[in-house]
Coordinates of C-alpha atoms in Angstrom, one line a residue:
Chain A
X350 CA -8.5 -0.9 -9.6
X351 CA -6.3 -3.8 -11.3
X352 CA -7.3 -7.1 -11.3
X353 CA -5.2 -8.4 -9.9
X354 CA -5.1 -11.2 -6.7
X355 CA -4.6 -9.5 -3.6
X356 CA -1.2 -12.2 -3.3
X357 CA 0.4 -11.0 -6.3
X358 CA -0.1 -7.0 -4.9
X359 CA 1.2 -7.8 -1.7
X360 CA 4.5 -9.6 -2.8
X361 CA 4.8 -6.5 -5.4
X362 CA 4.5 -4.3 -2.7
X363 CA 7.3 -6.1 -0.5
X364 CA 9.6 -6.7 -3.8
X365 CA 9.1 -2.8 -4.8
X366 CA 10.2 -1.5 -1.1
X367 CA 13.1 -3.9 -0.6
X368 CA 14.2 -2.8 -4.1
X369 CA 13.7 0.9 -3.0
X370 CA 15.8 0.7 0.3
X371 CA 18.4 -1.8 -1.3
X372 CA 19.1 1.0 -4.1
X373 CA 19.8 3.5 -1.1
X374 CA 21.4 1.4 0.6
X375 CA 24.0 1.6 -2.7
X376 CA 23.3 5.0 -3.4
X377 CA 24.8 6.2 -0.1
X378 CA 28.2 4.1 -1.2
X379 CA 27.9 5.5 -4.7
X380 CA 27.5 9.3 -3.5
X381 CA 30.9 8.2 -1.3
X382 CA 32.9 6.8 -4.3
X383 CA 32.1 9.5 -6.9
X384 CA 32.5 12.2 -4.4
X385 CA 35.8 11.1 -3.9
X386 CA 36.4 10.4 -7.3
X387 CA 35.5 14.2 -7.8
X388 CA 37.4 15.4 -5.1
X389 CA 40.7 13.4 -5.9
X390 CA 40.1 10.9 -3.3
X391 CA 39.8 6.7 -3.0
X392 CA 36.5 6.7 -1.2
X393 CA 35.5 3.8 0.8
X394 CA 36.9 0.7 -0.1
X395 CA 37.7 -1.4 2.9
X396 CA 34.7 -3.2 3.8
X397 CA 34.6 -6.2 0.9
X398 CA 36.3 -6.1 -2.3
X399 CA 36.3 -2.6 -3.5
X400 CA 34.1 -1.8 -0.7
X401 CA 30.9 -2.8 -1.9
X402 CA 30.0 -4.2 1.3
X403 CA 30.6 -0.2 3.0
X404 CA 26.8 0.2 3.0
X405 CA 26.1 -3.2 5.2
X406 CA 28.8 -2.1 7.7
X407 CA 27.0 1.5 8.2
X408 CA 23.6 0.0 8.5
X409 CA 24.9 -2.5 11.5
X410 CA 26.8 0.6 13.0
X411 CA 23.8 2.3 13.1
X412 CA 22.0 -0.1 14.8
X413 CA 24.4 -0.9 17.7
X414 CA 24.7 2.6 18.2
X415 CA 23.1 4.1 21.6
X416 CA 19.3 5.9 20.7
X417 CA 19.8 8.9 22.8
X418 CA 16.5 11.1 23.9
X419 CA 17.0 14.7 24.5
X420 CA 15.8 14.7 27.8
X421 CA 14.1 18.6 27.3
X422 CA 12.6 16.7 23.7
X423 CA 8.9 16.4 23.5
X424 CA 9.0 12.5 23.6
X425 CA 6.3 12.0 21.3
X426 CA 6.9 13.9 18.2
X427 CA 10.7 13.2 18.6
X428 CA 10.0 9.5 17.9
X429 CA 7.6 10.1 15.2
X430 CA 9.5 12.7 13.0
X431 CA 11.9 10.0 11.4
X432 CA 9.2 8.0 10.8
X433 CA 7.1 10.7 8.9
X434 CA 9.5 11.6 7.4
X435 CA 10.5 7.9 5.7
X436 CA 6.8 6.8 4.5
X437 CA 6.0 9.0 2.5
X438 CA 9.8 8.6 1.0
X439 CA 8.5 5.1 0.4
X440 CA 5.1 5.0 -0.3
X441 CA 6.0 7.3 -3.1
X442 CA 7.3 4.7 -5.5
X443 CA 4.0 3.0 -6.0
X444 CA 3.2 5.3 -9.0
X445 CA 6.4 5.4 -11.3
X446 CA 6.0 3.5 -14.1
X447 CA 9.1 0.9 -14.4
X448 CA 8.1 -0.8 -17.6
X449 CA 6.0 -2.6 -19.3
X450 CA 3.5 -5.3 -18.2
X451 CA 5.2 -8.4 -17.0
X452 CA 3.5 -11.8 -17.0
X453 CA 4.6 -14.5 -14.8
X454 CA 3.3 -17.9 -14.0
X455 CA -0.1 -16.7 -16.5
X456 CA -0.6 -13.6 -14.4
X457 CA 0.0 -10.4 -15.7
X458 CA 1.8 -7.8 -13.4
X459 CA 2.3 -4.0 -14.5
X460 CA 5.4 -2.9 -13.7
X461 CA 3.7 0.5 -12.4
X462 CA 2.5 -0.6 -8.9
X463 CA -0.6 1.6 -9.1
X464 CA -1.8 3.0 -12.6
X465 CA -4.2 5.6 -10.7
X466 CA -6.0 8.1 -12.5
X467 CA -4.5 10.9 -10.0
X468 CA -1.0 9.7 -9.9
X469 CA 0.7 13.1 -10.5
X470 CA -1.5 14.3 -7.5
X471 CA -0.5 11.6 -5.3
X472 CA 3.0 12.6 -6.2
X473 CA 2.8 16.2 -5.1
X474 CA 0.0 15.5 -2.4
X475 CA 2.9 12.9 -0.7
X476 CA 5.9 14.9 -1.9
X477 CA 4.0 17.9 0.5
X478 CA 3.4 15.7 3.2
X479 CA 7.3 14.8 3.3
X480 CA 7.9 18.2 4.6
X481 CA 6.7 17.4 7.9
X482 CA 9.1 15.0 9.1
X483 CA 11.9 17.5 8.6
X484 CA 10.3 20.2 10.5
X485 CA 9.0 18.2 13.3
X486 CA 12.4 17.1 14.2
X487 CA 13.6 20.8 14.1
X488 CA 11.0 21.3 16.4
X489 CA 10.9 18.1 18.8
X490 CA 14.2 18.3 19.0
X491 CA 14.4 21.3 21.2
X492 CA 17.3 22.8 20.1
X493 CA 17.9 26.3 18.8
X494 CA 20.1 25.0 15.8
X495 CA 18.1 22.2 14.9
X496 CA 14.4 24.8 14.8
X497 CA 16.4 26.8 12.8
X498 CA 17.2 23.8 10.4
X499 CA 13.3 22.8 10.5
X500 CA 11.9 26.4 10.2
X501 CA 14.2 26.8 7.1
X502 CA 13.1 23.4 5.8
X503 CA 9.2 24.5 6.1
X504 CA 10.2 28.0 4.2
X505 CA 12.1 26.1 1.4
X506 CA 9.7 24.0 0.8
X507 CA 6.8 26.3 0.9
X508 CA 8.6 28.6 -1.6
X509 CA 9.7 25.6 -4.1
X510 CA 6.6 23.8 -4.1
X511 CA 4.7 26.6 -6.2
X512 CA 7.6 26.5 -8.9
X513 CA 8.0 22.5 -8.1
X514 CA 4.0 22.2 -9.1
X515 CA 4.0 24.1 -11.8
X516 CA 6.5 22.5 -13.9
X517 CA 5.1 19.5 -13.3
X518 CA 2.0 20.7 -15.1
X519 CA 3.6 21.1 -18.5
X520 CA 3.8 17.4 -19.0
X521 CA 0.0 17.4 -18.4
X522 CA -0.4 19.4 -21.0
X523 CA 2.1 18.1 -23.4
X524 CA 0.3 14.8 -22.8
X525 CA -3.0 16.7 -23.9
X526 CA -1.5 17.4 -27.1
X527 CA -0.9 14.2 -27.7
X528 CA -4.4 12.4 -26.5
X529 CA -7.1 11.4 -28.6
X530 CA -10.1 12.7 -26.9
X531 CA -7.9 16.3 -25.9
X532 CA -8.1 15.7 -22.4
X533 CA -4.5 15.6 -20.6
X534 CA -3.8 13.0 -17.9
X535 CA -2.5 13.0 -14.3
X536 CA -1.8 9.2 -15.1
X537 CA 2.0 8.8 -15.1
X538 CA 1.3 5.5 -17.4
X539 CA -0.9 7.0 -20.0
X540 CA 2.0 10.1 -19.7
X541 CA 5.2 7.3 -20.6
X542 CA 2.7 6.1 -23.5
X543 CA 2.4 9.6 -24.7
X544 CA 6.1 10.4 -25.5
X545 CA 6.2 6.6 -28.0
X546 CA 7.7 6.7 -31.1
X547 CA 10.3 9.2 -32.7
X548 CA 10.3 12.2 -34.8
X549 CA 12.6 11.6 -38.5
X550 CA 13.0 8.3 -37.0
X551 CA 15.9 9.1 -34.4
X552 CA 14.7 12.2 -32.3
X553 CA 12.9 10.4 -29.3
X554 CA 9.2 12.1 -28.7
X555 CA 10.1 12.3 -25.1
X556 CA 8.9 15.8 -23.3
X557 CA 12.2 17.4 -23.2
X558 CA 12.6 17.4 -26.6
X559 CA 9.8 19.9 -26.6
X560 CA 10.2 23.7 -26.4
X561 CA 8.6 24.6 -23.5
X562 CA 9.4 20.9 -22.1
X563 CA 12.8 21.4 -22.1
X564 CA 12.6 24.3 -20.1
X565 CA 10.2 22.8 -17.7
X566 CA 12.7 19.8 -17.8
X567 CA 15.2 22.3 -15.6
X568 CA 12.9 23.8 -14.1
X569 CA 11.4 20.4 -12.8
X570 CA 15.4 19.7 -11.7
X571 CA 16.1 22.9 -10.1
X572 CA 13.0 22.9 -8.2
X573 CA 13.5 18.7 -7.4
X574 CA 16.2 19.6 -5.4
X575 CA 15.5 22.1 -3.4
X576 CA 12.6 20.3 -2.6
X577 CA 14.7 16.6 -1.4
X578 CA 16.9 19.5 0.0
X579 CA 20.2 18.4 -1.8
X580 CA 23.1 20.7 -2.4
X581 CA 23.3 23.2 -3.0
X582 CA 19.9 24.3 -1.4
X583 CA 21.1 21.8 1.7
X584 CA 20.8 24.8 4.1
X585 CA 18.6 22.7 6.0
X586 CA 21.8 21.0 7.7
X587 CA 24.3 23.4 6.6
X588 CA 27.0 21.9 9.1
X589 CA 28.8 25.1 9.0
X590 CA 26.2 27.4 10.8
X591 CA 23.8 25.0 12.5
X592 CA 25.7 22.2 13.5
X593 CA 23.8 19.1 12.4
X594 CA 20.3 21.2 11.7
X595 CA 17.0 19.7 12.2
X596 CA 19.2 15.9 12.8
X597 CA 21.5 17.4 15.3
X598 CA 20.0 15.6 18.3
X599 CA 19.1 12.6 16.5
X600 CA 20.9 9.2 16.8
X601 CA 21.2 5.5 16.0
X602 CA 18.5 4.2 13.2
X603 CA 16.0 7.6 13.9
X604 CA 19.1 9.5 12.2
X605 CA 19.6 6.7 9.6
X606 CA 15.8 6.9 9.2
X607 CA 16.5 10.8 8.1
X608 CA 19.3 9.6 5.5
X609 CA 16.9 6.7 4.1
X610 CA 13.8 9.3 3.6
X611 CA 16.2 11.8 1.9
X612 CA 17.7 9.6 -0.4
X613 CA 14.8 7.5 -1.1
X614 CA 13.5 10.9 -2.2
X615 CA 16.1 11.6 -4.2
X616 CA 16.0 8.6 -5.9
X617 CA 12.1 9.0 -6.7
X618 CA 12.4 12.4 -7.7
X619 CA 15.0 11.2 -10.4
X620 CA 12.4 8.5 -11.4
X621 CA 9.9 11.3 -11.8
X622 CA 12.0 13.3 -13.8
X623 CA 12.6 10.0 -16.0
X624 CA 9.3 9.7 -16.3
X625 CA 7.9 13.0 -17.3
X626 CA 9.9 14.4 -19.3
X627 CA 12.6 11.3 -20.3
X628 CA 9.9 9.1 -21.8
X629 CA 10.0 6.9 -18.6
X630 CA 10.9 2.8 -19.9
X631 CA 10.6 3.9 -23.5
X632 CA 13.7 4.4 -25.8
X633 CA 13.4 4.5 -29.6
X634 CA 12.9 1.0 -31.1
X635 CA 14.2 -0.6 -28.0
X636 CA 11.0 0.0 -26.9
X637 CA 9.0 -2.1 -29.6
X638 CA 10.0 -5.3 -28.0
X639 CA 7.5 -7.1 -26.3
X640 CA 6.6 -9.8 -23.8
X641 CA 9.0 -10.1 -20.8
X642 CA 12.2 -9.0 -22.8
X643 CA 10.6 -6.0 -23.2
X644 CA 9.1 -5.1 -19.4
X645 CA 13.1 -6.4 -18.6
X646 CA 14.9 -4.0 -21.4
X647 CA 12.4 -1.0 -20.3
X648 CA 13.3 -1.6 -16.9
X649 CA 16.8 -1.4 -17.4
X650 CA 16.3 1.5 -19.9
X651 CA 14.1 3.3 -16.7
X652 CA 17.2 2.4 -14.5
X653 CA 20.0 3.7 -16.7
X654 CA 18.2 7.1 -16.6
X655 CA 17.2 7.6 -12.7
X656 CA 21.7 6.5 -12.6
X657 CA 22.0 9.6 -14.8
X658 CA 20.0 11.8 -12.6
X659 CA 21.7 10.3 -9.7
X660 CA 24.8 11.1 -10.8
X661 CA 24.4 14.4 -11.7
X662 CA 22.8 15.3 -8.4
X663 CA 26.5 14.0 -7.1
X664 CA 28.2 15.7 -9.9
X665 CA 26.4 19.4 -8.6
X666 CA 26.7 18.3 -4.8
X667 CA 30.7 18.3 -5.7
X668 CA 30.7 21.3 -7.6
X669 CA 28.2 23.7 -6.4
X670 CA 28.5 25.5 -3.1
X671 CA 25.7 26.3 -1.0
X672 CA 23.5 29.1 -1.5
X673 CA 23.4 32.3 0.6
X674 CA 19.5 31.2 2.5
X675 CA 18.1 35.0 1.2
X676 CA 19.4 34.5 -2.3
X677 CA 17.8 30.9 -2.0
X678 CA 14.3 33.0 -1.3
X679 CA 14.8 35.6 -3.9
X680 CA 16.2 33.2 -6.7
X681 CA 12.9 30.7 -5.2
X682 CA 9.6 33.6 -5.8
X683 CA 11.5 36.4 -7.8
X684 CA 12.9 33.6 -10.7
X685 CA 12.1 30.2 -10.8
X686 CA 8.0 31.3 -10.5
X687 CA 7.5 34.1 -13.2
X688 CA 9.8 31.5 -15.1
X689 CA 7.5 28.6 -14.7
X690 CA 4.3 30.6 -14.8
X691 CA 5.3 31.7 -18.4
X692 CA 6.3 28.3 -19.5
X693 CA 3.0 27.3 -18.1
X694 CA 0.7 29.9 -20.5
X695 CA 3.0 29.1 -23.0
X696 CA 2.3 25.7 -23.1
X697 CA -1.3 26.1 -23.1
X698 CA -1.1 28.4 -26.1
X699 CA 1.3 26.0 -28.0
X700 CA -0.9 22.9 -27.0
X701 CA -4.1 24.9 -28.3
X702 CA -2.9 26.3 -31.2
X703 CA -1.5 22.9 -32.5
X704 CA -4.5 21.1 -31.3
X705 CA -7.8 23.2 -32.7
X706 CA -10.3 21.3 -30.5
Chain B
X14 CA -14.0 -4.4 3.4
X15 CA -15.2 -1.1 2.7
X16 CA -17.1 -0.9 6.2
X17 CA -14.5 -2.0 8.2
X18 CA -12.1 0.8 6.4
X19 CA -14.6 3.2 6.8
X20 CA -15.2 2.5 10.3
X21 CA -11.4 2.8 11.2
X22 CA -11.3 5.7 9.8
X23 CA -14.4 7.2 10.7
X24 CA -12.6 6.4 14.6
X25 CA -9.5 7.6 13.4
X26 CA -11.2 11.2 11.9
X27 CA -13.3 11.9 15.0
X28 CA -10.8 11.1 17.4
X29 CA -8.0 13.3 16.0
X30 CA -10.6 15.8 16.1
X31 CA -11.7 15.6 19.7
X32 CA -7.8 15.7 20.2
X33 CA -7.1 18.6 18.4
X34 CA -9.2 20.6 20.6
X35 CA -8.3 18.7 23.8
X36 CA -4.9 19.1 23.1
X37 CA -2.6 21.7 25.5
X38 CA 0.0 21.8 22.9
X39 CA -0.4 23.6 20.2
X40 CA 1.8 22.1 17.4
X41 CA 0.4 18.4 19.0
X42 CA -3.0 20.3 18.2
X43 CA -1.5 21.2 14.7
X44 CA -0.7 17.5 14.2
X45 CA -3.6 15.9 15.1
X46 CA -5.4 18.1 12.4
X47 CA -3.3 16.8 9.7
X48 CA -4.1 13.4 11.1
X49 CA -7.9 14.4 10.4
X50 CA -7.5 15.9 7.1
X51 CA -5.6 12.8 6.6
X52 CA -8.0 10.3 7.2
X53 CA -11.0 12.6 5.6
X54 CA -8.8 12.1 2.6
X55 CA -9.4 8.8 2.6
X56 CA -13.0 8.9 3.2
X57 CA -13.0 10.7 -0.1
X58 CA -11.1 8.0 -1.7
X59 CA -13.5 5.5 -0.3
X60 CA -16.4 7.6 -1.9
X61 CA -14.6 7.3 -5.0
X62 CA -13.3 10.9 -5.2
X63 CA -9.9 10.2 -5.9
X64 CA -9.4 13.5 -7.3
X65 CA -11.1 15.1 -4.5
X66 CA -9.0 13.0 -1.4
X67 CA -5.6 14.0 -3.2
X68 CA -6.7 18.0 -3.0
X69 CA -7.5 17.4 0.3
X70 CA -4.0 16.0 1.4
X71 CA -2.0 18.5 -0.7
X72 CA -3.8 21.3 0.2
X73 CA -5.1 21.2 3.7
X74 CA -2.9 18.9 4.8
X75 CA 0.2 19.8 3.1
X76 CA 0.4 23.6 2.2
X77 CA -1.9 25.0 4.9
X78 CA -0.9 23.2 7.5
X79 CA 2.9 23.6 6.8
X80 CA 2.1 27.2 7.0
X81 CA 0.6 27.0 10.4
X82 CA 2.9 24.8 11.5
X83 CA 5.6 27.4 10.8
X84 CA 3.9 30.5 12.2
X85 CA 3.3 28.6 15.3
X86 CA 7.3 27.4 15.3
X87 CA 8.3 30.5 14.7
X88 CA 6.4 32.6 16.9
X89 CA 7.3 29.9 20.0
X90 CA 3.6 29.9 20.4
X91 CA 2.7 26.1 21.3
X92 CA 2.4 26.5 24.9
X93 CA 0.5 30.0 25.0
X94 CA -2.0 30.2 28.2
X95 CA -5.1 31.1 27.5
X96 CA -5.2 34.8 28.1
X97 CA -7.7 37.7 28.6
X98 CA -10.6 37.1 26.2
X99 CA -10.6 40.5 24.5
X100 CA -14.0 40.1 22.6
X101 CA -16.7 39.4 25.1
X102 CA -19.1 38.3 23.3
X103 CA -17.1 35.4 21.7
X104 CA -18.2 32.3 24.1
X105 CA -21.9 33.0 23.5
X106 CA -21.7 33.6 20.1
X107 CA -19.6 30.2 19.3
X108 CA -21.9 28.4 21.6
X109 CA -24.7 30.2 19.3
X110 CA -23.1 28.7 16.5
X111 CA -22.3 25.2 17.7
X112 CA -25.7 24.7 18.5
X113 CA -27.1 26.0 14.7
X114 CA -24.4 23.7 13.3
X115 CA -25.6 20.3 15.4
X116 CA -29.5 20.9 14.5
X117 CA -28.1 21.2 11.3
X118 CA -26.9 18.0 11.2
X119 CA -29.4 16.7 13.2
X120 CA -32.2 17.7 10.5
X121 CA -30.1 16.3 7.8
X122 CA -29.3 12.7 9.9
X123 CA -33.1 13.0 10.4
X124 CA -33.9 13.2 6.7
X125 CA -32.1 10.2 6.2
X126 CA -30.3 8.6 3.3
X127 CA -33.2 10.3 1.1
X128 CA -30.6 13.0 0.4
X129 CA -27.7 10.8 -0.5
X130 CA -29.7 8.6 -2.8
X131 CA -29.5 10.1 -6.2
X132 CA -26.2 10.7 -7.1
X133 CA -24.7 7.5 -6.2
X134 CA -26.1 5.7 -9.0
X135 CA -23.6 6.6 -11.3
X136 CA -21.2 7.8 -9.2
X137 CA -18.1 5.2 -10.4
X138 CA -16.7 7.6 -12.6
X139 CA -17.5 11.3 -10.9
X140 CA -14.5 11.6 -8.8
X141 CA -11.9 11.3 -11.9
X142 CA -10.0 14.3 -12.9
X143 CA -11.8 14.4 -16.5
X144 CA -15.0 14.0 -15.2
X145 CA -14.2 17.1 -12.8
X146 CA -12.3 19.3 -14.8
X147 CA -15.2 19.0 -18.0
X148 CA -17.7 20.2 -15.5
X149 CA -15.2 22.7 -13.8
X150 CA -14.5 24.3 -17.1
X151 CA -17.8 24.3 -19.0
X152 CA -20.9 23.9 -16.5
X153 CA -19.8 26.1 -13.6
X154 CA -17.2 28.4 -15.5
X155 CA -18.3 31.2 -14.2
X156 CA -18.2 30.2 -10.4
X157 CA -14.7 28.8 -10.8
X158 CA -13.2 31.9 -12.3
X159 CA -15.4 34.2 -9.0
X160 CA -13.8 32.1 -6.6
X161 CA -9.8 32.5 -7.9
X162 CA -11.1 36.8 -8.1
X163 CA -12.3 36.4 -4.9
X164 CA -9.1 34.6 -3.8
X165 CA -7.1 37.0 -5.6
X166 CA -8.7 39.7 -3.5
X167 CA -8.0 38.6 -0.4
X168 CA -4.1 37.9 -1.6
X169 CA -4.0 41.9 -2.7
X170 CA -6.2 42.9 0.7
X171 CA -3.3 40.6 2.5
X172 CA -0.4 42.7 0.8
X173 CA -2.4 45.8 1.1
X174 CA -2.9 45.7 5.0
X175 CA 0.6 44.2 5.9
X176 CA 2.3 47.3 3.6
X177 CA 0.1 49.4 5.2
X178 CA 1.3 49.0 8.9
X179 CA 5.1 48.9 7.2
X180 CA 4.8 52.4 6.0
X181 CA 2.8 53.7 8.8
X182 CA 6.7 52.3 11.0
X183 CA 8.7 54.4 8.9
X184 CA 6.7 57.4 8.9
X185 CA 6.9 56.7 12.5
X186 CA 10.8 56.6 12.5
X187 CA 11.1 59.3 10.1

C-alpha cells in the first residue's frame, strides 16, 4: 500500500470520479457534434453558446423523467442492473496511470490512484464483472427483445474476452523484455516506465512501436470494442431488430445509468489502450520534465491520447455499419483468436531470444 | 480494521451462500453466488493474495458464472420445479457427503490455529504475481502443465460427446 493519509485518498478518490463522470458527461456532446460533423450535420448547439451546455440539459431531463417499472419485471434485479453495470465502469479508473507523482502542500500524490501489483488483473477481473449489468437487465426486464439484447451481450462478451485477454498479455511480456530482474509486470505503472526513452532519439519506445505490439495494438482495439459493445459490434441494442435491446424497458436515470457505464467504459478502455501500448503520460523528451510541470504535461499528454481514441471510436461508429451477429461469432473464435494466440507465442519467442536469461 | 472487514465479509460470504441455496429463483440463486465468490475474493485480498482474489473474480465470478448465467437465460430455466428425482440414491449419498465434509472441518477447527501457523510468517510477499509464477514455473512445473492436459481433456471429451450425439441426428434423418 502507499503511504499515504487516508484524507489525501479519499479526496483523490472523489476528484478521480467527478473527473470520470464530468468527461462523459462531455463525451456524450462530443460523440453528438462529431457525428454530425461526419454526417453533414450542425449537431447540438442550442443549449449555451455552441451548445456546450447540451450535456447539463440531458442530465436534468433525465431526472424529471417518470422511472417506470415493468410491472411483469422481477423488481429486484431490475433495480440493480443499472447499478452493476455503472461500478465497475467506475471503479475501473483507479489503476490507469495519469502521470507522474504530484506533490502538493509537502505530500506526495501519484497520479495512478492505486499502483497495485495486479493491476492488469483487476482490469480484466472488473472489465468481466461489467458484463453482468447488461445481461441482467435483458433478463429483469422481461421482455423478449430486451433477453435477446442481454443473451447476445453475454455471448459477445464471452467470445471477446479470450482474444480481449490475450492481447493484453503481450505488453506483459514486452515489459519483461525490458525489466531488470526478467520478470514481466501486471503493474500498469512499472508497464508506462517500461516504454521511457526513444530509439535514434525520435522513435518513441512505446509498445506499438514493437512488432508483435503493433499487432496486439489492434488487436487490443478490435477486441476493446466489442467488449464496451460500441459500433459496429453494438448488436446488443441494435435498434433495428430489437427495439431498444437489453435498455428497452428502462427509463429516467436507470437508462442514463446504462449510457454513463458504457461510456465510462469506453473512455477507460481508451486509457488502457494509452497506457499499454501508447506509453501512457510519457512522450519523448516531454517526458523528462519533472516536479509538478511534469505530472501536469504528462497528464495532458495521457489526455490528448484517450481524445484520439475517443475520436476514432466516433470516427468507426460513423463509418462502419453493424455486423451480421453470426459473422460477429465467426470473425470473434475463427480470427481474432488463432490471431492473438500467435502473436502471443511469438512474443515469448521474441522476448526470449532477445533476452537470454 | 482488518477484523471488522473481515467480519463483514465473513457475514456477507455465508449469507450469500445460505441464499443461494434458499433461493426459488434460479438466476437470484446465480446471483447470490457471484456475491459469494465476490466477497471470498476479498478474503483473499485481506490474506494478502492479491494475485489469488483477482483469479477468483475473473474466473469464478466473471467467466463461469457468465456462462451459467446464460444457459440458465437461455434455456428459461429460473423457475424449474423440482421434478422427479431420477437417481435414487442422490439424497443419501449428498447427506453422506455433507456430513464427511462438516467432520472435516470440525477436526481441522479442532486442531486449531496449529495448522495455520507457519506460513504466515513471511507471508507479506507470497500472494504477488512474481512470487507465484517463480514457484508455478519452476517448483511445481510438472503439476501445472498435468492440470492444463487434464483440462485439455475434458475440452476434447466435451467436443467429442456433443459431436457425437450431432452425427448420431443425421444418421437419424438420413
Amino acid at each position: 500500500m502507499q503511504d499515504r493519509s487516508l484524507w489525501v485518498m479519499i479526496i483523490h478518490a472523489v476528484v478521480l470520479a467527478f473527473a470520470a463522470l464530468t468527461s462523459f458527461a462531455y463525451l456524450t456532446l462530443m460523440e453528438r457534434k462529431v457525428l454530425a460533423r461526419l454526417q453533414h450535420r450542425v449537431g447540438p448547439n442550442q443549449a449555451g453558446p455552441n451548445g456546450y451546455l447540451q450535456p447539463l440539459a440531458d442530465a436534468v431531463k433525465l431526472m424529471f423523467k417518470e422511472d417506470i417499472m415493468p410491472s411483469t419485471a422481477d423488481k429486484w434485479v431490475f433495480t440493480i442492473a443499472p447499478i452493476l453495470a455503472t461500478i465497475p465502469a467506475i471503479v475501473i479508473f483507479a489503476v490507469i496511470p495519469l502521470g507522474p507523482d504530484l506533490v502538493v502542500f509537502g505530500e506526495r500524490i501519484p497520479l495512478a490512484f492505486a499502483s497495485l501489483n495486479i493491476g492488469l488483473l483487476y482490469f480484466l477481473a472488473v472489465t468481466s464483472i461489467g458484463v453482468y449489468g447488461i445481461t441482467l437487465a435483458g433478463w429483469a426486464s422481461n421482455n423478449k427483445y430486451s433477453m435477446l439484447g442481454g443473451v447476445r451481450s453475454a455471448a459477445q462478451m464471452i467470445s471477446y474476452e479470450l482474444a480481449f485477454g490475450l492481447s493484453v498479455l503481450v505488453p506483459v511480456m514486452l515489459t519483461a523484455s525490458r525489466s531488470a530482474d526478467g520478470f514481466g509486470s501486471l503493474d500498469l505503472v512499472q508497464m508506462v516506465n517500461a516504454q521511457a526513452g526513444t530509439w535514434l532519439g525520435f522513435i518513441p519506445k512505446w509498445f506499438v512501436f514493437t512488432p508483435t505490439g503493433f499487432v496486439a495494438f489492434f488487436l487490443f482495439l478490435i477486441a476493446a470494442t466489442a467488449e464496451v459493445t460500441r459500433a459496429p459490434f453494438d448488436l446488443v441494442e441494435a435498434e433495428q431488430e430489437l427495439v431498444g435491446g437489453y435498455a428497452t424497458e428502462y427509463s429516467s436515470m436507470k437508462f442514463a445509468l446504462f449510457f454513463m457505464a458504457e461510456y465510462m467504459k469506453l473512455i477507460a478502455m481508451s486509457g488502457f489502450a494509452a497506457t499499454m501500448f501508447l506509453g501512457g503520460w510519457r512522450f519523448p523528451y516531454l517526458e523528462d520534465i519533472a516536479g509538478n510541470w511534469g505530472a501536469l504535461v504528462g497528464f495532458v499528454v495521457i489526455a490528448a491520447k484517450i481524445f484520439f481514441f475517443l475520436f476514432l471510436s466516433i470516427w468507426v461508429r460513423a463509418s462502419l455499419p453493424r455486423i451480421r451477429y453470426d459473422k460477429l461469432m465467426d470473425f470473434g473464435w475463427k480470427r481474432l483468436l488463432p490471431v492473438s494466440l500467435a502473436t502471443v507465442v511469438a512474443t515469448a519467442v521474441i522476448v526470449v531470444l532477445t533476452n537470454p536469461l | 480494521m482488518e477484523t471488522f472487514l473481515f467480519i463483514t465479509t465473513a457475514i456477507v460470504a455465508v449469507g450469500a451462500a445460505l441464499a443461494m441455496v434458499l433461493s426459488s429463483n434460479a438466476v437470484h440463486s446465480a446471483l447470490f453466488l457471484i456475491l459469494n465468490f465476490c466477497s471470498v475474493a476479498i478474503l483473499y485480498f485481506l490474506l494478502r493474495a492479491p494475485f489469488l482474489g483477482a483469479v477468483q473474480v475473473t474466473v469464478y465470478a466473471g467467466a463461469i458464472m457468465v456462462l451459467f448465467l446464460f444457459v440458465i437465460m437461455l434455456l428459461g430455466a429460473e423457475n424449474a420445479e423440482l421434478g422427479e428425482e431420477k437417481i435414487g440414491w442422490q439424497k443419501p449419498a449428498g447427506l453422506i457427503l455433507g456430513v464427511a465434509l462438516l467432520a472435516e472441518i470440525g477436526y481441522v477447527a479442532y486442531r486449531g490455529t496449529k495448522l495455520i501457523d507457519a506460513p504466515v510468517a513471511d507471508a507479506t510477499n507470497i500472494g504477488a504475481p512474481t512470487t507465484i509464477s517463480a514457484k508455478l514455473f519452476s517448483t511445481y512445473l510438472l503439476p501445472f502443465e498435468v492440470i492444463s492436459i487434464l483440462l485439455l481433456i475434458a475440452v476434447v471429451g466435451t467436443v467429442v460427446l456433443t459431436r457425437r450425439r450431432v452425427v448420431a441426428r443425421e444418421e437419424r434423418q438420413s
